[in-house]
CSV table of C-alpha atoms in Angstrom, one decimal:
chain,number,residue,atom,x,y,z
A,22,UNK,CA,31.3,27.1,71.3
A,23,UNK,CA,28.5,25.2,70.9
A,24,UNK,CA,27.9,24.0,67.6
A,25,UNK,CA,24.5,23.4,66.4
A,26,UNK,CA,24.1,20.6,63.3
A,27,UNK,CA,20.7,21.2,61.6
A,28,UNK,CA,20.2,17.6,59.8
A,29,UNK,CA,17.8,18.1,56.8
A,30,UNK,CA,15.9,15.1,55.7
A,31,UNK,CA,15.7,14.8,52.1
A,32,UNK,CA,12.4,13.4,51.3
A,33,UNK,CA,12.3,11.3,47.6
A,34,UNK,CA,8.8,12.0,46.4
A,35,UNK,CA,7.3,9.9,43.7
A,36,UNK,CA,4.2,10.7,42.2
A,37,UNK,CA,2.1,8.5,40.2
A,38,UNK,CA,1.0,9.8,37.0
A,39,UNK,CA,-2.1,8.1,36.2
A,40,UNK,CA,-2.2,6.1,33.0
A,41,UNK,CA,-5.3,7.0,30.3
A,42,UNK,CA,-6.2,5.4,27.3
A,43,UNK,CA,-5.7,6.8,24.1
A,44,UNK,CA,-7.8,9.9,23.5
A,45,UNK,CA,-9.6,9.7,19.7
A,46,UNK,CA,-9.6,13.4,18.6
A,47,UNK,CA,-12.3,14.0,16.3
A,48,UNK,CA,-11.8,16.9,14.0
A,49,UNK,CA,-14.0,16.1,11.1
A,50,UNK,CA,-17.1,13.8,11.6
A,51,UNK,CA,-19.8,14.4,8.1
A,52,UNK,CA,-22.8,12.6,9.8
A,53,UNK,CA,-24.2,12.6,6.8
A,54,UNK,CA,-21.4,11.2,4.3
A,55,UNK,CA,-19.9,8.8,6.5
A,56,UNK,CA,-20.5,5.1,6.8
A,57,UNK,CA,-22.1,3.5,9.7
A,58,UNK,CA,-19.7,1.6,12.5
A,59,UNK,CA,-16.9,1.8,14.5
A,60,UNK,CA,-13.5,2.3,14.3
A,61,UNK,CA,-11.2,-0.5,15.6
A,62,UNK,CA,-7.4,0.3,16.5
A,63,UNK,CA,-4.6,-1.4,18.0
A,64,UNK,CA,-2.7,1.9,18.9
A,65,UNK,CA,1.1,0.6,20.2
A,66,UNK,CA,3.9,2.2,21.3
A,67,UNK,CA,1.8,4.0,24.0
A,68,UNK,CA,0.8,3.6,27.8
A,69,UNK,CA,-2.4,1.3,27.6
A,70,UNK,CA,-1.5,0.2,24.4
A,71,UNK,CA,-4.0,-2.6,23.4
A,72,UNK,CA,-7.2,-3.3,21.2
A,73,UNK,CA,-10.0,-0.9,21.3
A,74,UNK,CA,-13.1,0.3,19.7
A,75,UNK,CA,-14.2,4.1,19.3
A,76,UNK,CA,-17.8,5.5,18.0
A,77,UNK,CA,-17.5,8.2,15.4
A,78,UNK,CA,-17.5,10.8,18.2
A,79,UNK,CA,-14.4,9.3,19.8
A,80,UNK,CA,-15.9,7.7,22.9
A,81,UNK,CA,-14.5,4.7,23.7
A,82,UNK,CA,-16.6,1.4,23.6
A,83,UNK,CA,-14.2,-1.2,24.1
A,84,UNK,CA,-11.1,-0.5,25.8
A,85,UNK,CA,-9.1,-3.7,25.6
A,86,UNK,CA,-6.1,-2.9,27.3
A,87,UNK,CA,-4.2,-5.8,28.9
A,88,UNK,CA,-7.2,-8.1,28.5
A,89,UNK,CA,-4.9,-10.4,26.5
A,90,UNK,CA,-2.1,-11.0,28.5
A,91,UNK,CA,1.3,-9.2,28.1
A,92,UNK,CA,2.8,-8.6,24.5
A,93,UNK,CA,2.1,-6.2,22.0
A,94,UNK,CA,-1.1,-6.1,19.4
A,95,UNK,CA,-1.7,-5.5,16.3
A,96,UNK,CA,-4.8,-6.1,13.3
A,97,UNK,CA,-7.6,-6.3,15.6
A,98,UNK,CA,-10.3,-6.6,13.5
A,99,UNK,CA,-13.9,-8.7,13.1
A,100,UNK,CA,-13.9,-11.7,11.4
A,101,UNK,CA,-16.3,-14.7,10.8
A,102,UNK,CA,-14.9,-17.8,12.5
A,103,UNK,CA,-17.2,-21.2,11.9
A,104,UNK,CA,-20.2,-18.8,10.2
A,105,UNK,CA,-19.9,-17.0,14.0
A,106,UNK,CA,-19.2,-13.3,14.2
A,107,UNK,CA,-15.8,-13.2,16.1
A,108,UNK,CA,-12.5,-10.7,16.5
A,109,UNK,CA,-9.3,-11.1,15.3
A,110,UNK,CA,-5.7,-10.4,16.4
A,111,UNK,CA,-2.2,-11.1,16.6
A,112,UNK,CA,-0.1,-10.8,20.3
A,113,UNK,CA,3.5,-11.3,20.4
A,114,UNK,CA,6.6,-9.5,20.1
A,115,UNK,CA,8.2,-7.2,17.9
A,116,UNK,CA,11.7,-6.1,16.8
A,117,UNK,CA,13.5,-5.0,13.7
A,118,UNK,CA,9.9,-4.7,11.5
A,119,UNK,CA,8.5,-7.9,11.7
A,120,UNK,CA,7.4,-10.5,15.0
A,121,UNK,CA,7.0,-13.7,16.1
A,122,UNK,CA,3.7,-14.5,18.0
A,123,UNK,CA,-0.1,-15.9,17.5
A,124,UNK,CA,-3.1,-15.3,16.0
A,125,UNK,CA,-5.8,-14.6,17.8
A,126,UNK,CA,-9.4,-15.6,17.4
A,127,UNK,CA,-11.9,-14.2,20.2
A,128,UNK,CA,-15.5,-14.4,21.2
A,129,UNK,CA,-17.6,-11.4,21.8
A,130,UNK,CA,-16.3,-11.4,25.6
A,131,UNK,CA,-12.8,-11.1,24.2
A,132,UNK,CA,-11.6,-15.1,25.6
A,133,UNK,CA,-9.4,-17.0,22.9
A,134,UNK,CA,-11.7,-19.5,21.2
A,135,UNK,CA,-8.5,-20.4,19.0
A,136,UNK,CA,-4.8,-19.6,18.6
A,137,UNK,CA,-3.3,-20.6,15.1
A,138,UNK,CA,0.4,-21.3,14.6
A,139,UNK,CA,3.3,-18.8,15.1
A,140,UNK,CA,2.9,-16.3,13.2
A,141,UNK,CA,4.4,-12.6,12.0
A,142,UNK,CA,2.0,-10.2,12.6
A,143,UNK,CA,1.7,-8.3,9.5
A,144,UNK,CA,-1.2,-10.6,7.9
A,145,UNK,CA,-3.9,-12.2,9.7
A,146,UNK,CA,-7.6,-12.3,7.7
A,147,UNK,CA,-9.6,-15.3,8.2
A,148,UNK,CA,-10.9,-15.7,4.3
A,149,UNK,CA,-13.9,-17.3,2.4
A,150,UNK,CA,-12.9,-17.7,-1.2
A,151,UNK,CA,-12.9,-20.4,-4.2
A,152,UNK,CA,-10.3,-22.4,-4.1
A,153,UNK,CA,-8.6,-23.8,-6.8
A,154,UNK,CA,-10.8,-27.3,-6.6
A,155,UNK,CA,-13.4,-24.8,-7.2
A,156,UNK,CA,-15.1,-25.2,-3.3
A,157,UNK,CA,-15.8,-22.0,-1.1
A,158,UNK,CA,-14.0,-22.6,2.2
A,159,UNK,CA,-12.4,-20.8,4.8
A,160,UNK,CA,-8.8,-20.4,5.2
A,161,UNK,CA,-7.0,-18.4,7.6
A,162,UNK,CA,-4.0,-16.1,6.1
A,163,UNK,CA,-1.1,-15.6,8.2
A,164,UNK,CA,2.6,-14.3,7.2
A,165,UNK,CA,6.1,-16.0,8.5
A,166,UNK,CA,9.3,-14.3,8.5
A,167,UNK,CA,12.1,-17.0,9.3
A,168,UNK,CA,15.9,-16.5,9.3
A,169,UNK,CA,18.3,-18.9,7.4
A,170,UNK,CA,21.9,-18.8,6.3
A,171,UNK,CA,22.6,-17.2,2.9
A,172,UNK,CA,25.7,-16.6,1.0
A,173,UNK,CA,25.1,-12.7,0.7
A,174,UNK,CA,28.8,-11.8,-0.7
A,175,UNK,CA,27.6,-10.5,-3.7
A,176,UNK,CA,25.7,-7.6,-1.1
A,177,UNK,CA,28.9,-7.0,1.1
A,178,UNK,CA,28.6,-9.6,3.9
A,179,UNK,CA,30.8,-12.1,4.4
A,180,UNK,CA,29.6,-15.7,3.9
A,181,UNK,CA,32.1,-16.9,7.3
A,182,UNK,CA,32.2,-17.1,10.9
A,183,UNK,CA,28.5,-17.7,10.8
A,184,UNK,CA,28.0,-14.5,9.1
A,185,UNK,CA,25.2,-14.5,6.3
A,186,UNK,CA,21.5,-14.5,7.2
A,187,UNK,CA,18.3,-13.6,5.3
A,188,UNK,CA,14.9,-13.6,5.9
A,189,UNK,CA,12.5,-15.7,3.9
A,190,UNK,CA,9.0,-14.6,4.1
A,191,UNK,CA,6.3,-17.1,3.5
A,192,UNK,CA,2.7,-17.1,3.7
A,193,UNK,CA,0.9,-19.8,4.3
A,194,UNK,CA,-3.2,-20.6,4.1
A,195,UNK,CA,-4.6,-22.4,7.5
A,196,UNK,CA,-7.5,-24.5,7.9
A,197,UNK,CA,-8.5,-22.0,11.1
A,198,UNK,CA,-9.9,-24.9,12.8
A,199,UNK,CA,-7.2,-27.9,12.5
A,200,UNK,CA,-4.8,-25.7,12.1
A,201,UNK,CA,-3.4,-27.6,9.2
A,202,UNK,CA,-1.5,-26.1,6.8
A,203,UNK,CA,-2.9,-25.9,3.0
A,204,UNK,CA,-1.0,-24.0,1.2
A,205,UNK,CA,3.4,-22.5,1.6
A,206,UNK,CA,4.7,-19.9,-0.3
A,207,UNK,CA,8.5,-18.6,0.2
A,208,UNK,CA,10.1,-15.3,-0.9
A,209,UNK,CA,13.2,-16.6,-1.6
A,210,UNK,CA,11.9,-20.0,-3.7
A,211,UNK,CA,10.5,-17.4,-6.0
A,212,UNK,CA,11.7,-13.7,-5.8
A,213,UNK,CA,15.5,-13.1,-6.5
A,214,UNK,CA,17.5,-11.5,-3.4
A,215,UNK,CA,18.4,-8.3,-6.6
A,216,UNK,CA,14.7,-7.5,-7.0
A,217,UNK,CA,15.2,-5.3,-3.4
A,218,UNK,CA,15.5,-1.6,-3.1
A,219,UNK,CA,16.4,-2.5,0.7
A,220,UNK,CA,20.6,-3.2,0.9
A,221,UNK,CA,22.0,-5.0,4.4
A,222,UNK,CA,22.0,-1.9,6.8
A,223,UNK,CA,21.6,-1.3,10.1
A,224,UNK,CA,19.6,-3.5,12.3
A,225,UNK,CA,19.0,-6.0,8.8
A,226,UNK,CA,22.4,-6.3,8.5
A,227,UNK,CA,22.5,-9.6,7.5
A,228,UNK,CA,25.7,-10.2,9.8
A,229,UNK,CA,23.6,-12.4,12.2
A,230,UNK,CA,20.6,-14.3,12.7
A,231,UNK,CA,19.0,-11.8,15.0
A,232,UNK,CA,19.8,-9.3,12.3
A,233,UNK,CA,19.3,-11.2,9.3
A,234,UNK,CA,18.2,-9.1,6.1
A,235,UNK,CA,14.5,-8.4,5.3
A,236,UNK,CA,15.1,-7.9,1.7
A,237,UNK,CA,11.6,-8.8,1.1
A,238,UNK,CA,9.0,-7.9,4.0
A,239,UNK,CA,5.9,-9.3,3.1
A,240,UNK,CA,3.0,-7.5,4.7
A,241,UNK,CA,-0.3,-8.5,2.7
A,242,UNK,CA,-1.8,-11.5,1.8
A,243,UNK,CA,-5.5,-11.1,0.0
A,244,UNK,CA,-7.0,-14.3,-1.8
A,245,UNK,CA,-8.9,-14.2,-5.4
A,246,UNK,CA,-11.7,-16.6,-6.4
A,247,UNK,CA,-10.0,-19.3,-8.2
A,248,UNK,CA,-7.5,-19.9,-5.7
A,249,UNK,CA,-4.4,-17.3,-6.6
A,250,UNK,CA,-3.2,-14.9,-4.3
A,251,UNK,CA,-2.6,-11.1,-4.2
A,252,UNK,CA,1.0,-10.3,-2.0
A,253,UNK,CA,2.4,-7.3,-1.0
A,254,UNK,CA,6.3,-6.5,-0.7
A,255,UNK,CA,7.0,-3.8,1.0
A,256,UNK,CA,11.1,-3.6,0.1
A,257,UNK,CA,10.5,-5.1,-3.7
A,258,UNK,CA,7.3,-2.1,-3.8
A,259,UNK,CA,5.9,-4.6,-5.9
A,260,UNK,CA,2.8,-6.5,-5.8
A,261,UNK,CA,2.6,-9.9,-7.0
A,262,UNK,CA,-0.2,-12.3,-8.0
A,263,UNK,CA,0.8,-16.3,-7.2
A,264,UNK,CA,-0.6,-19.1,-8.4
A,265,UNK,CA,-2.6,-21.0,-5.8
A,266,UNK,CA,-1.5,-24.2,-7.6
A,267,UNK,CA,1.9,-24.3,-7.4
A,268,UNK,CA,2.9,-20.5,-6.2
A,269,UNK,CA,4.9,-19.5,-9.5
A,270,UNK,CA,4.6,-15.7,-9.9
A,271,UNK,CA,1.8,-14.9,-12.9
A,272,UNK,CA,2.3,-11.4,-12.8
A,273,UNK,CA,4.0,-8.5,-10.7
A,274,UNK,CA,2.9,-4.6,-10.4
A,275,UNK,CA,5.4,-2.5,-9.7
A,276,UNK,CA,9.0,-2.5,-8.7
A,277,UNK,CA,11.8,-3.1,-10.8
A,278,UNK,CA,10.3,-5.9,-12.9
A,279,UNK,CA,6.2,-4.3,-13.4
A,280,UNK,CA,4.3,-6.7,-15.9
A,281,UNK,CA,2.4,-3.6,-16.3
A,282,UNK,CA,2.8,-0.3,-17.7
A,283,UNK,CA,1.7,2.1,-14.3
A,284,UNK,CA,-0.1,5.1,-16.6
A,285,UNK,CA,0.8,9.0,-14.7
A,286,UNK,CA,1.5,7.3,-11.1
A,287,UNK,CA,4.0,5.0,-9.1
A,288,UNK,CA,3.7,3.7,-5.5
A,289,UNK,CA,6.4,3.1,-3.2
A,290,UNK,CA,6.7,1.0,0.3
A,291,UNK,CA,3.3,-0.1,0.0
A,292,UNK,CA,1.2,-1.8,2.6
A,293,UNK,CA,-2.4,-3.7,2.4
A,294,UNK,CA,-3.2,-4.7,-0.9
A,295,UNK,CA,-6.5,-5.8,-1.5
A,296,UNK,CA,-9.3,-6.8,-4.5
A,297,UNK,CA,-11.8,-4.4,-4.5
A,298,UNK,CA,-13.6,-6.0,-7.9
A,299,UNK,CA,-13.4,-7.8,-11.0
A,300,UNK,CA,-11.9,-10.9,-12.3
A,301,UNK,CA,-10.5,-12.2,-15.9
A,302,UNK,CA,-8.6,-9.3,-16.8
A,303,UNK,CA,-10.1,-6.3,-15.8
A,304,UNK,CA,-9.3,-5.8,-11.3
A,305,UNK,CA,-9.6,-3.0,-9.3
A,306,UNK,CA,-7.3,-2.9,-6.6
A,307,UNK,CA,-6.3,-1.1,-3.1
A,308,UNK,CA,-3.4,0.1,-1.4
A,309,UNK,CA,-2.0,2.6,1.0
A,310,UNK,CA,1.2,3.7,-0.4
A,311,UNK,CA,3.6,4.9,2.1
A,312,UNK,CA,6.3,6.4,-0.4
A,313,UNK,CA,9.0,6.3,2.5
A,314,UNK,CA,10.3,3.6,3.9
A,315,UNK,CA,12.7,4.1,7.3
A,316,UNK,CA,15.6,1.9,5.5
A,317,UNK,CA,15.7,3.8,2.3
A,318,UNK,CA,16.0,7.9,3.0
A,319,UNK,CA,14.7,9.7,2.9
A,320,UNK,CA,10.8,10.0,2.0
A,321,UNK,CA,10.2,9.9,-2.1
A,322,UNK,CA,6.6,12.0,-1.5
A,323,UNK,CA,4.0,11.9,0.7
A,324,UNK,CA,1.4,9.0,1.5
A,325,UNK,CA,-1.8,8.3,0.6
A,326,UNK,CA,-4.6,5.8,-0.3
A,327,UNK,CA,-5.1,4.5,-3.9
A,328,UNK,CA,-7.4,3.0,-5.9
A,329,UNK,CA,-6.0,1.0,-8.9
A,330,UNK,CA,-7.2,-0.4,-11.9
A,331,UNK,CA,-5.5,-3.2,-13.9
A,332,UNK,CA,-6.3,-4.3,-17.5
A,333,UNK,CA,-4.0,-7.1,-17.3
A,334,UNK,CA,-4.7,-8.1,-21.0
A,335,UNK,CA,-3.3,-4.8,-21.9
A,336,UNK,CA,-1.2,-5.0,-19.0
A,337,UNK,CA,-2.2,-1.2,-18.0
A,338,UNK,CA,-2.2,0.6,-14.5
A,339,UNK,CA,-4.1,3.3,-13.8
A,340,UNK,CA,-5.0,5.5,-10.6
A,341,UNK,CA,-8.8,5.6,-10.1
A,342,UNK,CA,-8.7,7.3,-7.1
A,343,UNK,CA,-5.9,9.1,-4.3
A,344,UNK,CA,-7.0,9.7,-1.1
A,345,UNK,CA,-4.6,12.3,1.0
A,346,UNK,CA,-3.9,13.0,4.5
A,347,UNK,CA,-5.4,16.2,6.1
A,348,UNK,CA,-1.4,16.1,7.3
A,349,UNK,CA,-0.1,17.2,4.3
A,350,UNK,CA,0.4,20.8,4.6
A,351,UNK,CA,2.9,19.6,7.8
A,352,UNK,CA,4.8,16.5,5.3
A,353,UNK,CA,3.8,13.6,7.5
A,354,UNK,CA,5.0,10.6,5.5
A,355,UNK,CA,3.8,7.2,7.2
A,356,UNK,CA,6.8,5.9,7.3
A,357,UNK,CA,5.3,2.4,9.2
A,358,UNK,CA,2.1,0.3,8.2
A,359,UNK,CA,-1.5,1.9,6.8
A,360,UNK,CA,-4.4,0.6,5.4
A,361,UNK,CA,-7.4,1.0,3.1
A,362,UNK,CA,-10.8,-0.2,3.5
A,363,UNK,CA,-13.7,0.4,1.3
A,364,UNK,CA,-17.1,0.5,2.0
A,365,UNK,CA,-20.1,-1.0,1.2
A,366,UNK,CA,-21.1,2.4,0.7
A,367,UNK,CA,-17.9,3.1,-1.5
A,368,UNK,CA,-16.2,5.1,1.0
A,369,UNK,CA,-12.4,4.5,1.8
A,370,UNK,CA,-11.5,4.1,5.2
A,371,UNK,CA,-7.4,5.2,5.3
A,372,UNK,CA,-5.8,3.8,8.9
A,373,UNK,CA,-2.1,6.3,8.2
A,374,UNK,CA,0.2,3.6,10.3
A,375,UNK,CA,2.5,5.9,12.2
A,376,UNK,CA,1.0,8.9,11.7
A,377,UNK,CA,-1.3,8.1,13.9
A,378,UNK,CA,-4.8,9.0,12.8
A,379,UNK,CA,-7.8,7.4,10.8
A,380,UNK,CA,-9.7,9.3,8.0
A,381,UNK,CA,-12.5,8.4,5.6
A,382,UNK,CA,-13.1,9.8,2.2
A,383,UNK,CA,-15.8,9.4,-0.7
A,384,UNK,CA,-15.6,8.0,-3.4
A,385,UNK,CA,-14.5,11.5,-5.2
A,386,UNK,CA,-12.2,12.1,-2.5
A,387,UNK,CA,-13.8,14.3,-0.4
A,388,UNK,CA,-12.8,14.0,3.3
A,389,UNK,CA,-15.7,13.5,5.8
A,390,UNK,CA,-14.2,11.9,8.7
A,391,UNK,CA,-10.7,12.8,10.6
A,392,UNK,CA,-9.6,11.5,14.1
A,393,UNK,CA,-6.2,11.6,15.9
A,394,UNK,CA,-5.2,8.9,18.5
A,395,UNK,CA,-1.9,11.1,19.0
A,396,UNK,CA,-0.2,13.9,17.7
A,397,UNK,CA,1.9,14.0,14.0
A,398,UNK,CA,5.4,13.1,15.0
A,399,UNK,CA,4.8,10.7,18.0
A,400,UNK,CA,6.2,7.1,18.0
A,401,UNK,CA,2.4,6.1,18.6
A,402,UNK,CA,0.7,4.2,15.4
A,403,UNK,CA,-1.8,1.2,15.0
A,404,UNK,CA,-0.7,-1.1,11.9
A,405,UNK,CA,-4.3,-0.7,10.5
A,406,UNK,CA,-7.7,1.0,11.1
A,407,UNK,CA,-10.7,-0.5,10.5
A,408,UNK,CA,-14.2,0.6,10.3
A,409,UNK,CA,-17.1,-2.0,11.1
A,410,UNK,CA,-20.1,-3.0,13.2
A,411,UNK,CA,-19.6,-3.7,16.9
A,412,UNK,CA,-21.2,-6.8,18.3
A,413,UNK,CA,-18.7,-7.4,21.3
A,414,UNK,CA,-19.6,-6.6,24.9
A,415,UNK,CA,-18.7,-3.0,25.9
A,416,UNK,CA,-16.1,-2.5,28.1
């Protein structure tokens, strides 16, 4: 019998799935009501992940995707670097909620014209203010998360075995050009480890270095005439002013020790505080208030923009303004970063973190601009959104 043996070949087909840059969906664009400029992302977490630049009609004008090496990238921004216009960001790596990299300043062809220190990359601003010898000067602000040895036995780990780690967040002020360091502030020289709302857990552990706990997490740094210092803790939910003199705390808002009395609101897990106006005792404030944080479940509400007004004679807080997400009606906390800009015009720009879109809003609240750079639920967010003039070279 003859036998006949038909041999198939199994053929292992690979196809290529091209790779496109983040598509911004535009769903409401109020010619009319917006501001002028351009929206700048750092969207992460994504194929192409990178800096880039949209028009209000979502086409892309700079797509800066790899241009800066390998790593990942967040707060790209403009900035003024030696009275020149110039763009800001950090590149480096990421893990557990904070990083280790540089900060980035770039011409308009995108090349490094300088890299400041190590850095975390949840605050970068190059800043003009009056310092406290009463000079206007520039001063690059930058955060630092480092680990050191604790005794945390009072918050269930073990002070052996090299067991015992916390993370003390500093800021520090730069000279952006030397690179010389003007001014150190730590977390733990000046905020007690019981003034979290974040316990060991999980990745933050506190059972190693690599998992030491972020009781703190320090993710803005704004800087007032005079020299003090506006700071936002993310896992206190409190904002604190420090003394540019010798970084005592003058006053905090929020959290479990609020100077002030917060009048028919409360914020929770906030990121990017920044003075919007005033001085003595009467500022107005910004936020985006996240009201969920991924180590503390689940969500207290949903997110939003604020505007806030301090009296800090009276030592009263009250809510000027909320700006919500067009997300709402699905929940969509933003459980990661956000931001709030306001405008010249007095618009507020909202970048939602990880829910990953970008909205502006006037000063009554009405919403006249909405784009998505992915859908609600994706792992895709940019830390912040900003909305400015674009004097780089297209690409």
């Amino acid at each position: 019998m003859l036998l006949t043996c038909l041999v198939l070949a199994v053929c292992h087909c690979f196809v290529a799935v091209a790779q496109t840059p983040p598509t911004l969906t535009v769903a409401v664009n109020d010619k009319s009501a917006v501001s002028p400029g351009y929206i700048y992302l750092a969207p992460n977490t994504i194929p192409l992940a990178g800096p880039y630049v949209y028009d209000l009609n979502g086409t892309i004008v700079f797509n800066g995707a790899g241009k800066l090496g390998s790593g990942t990238i967040h707060d790209f921004h403009p900035c003024v670097y030696q009275k020149t216009p110039r763009f800001c960001a950090w590149k480096g790596t990421t893990s557990l909620g904070y990083g280790s990299g540089q900060a980035l300043i770039l011409d308009n062809h995108f090349n490094v014209v300088k890299a400041l220190p190590t850095s975390d990359y949840h605050e970068f601003k190059i800043n003009h203010a009056l310092d406290a010898q009463g000079q206007y000067s520039d001063t690059a602000l930058l955060s630092v998360y480092t680990a050191i040895r604790r005794d945390l036995s009072d918050f269930g780990v073990p002070y052996q075995d090299d067991q015992g780690w916390v993370v003390d967040c500093h800021f520090r002020a730069v000279d952006p050009v030397t690179s010389k360091v003007i001014f150190d502030w730590s977390s733990l020289d000046h905020v007690p480890l019981n003034e979290t709302y974040v316990q060991p857990t999980g990745g933050i552990n506190g059972y190693s270095q690599r998992n030491a706990w972020d009781y703190f997490h320090l993710n803005s740094v704004a800087q007032l005439d005079g020299g003090d210092y506006l700071i936002s803790s993310r896992h206190t939910s409190t904002v604190y002013r420090i003394s540019g003199k010798d970084g005592s705390i003058t006053w905090r808002l929020g959290g479990k020790h609020s100077d002030f009395e917060l009048q028919g609101f409360s914020f929770d897990s906030q990121h990017d505080v920044r003075v919007i106006s005033g001085g003595g005792n009467i500022l107005t404030l910004s936020l985006f208030d996240n009201e969920y944080n991924t180590f503390v479940q689940p969500p207290r509400g949903l997110s939003s923009g604020k505007i806030i007004k301090l009296d800090v004679a009276a030592k009263t807080a009250s809510l000027v303004h909320q700006y919500d997400s067009p997300s709402n009606d699905i929940g969509n906390p933003s459980g990661d970063g956000g931001s709030v800009q306001v405008t010249i015009k007095g618009n507020a720009i909202i970048g939602w973190g990880s829910d990953a879109q970008v909205t502006e809003h006037t000063a009554d609240g009405r919403l006249v601009y909405a784009a998505r750079f992915a859908v609600p639920g994706s792992s895709a967010n940019s830390y912040r959104a900003f909305k400015a003039h674009f004097t780089g070279i297209s690409a």
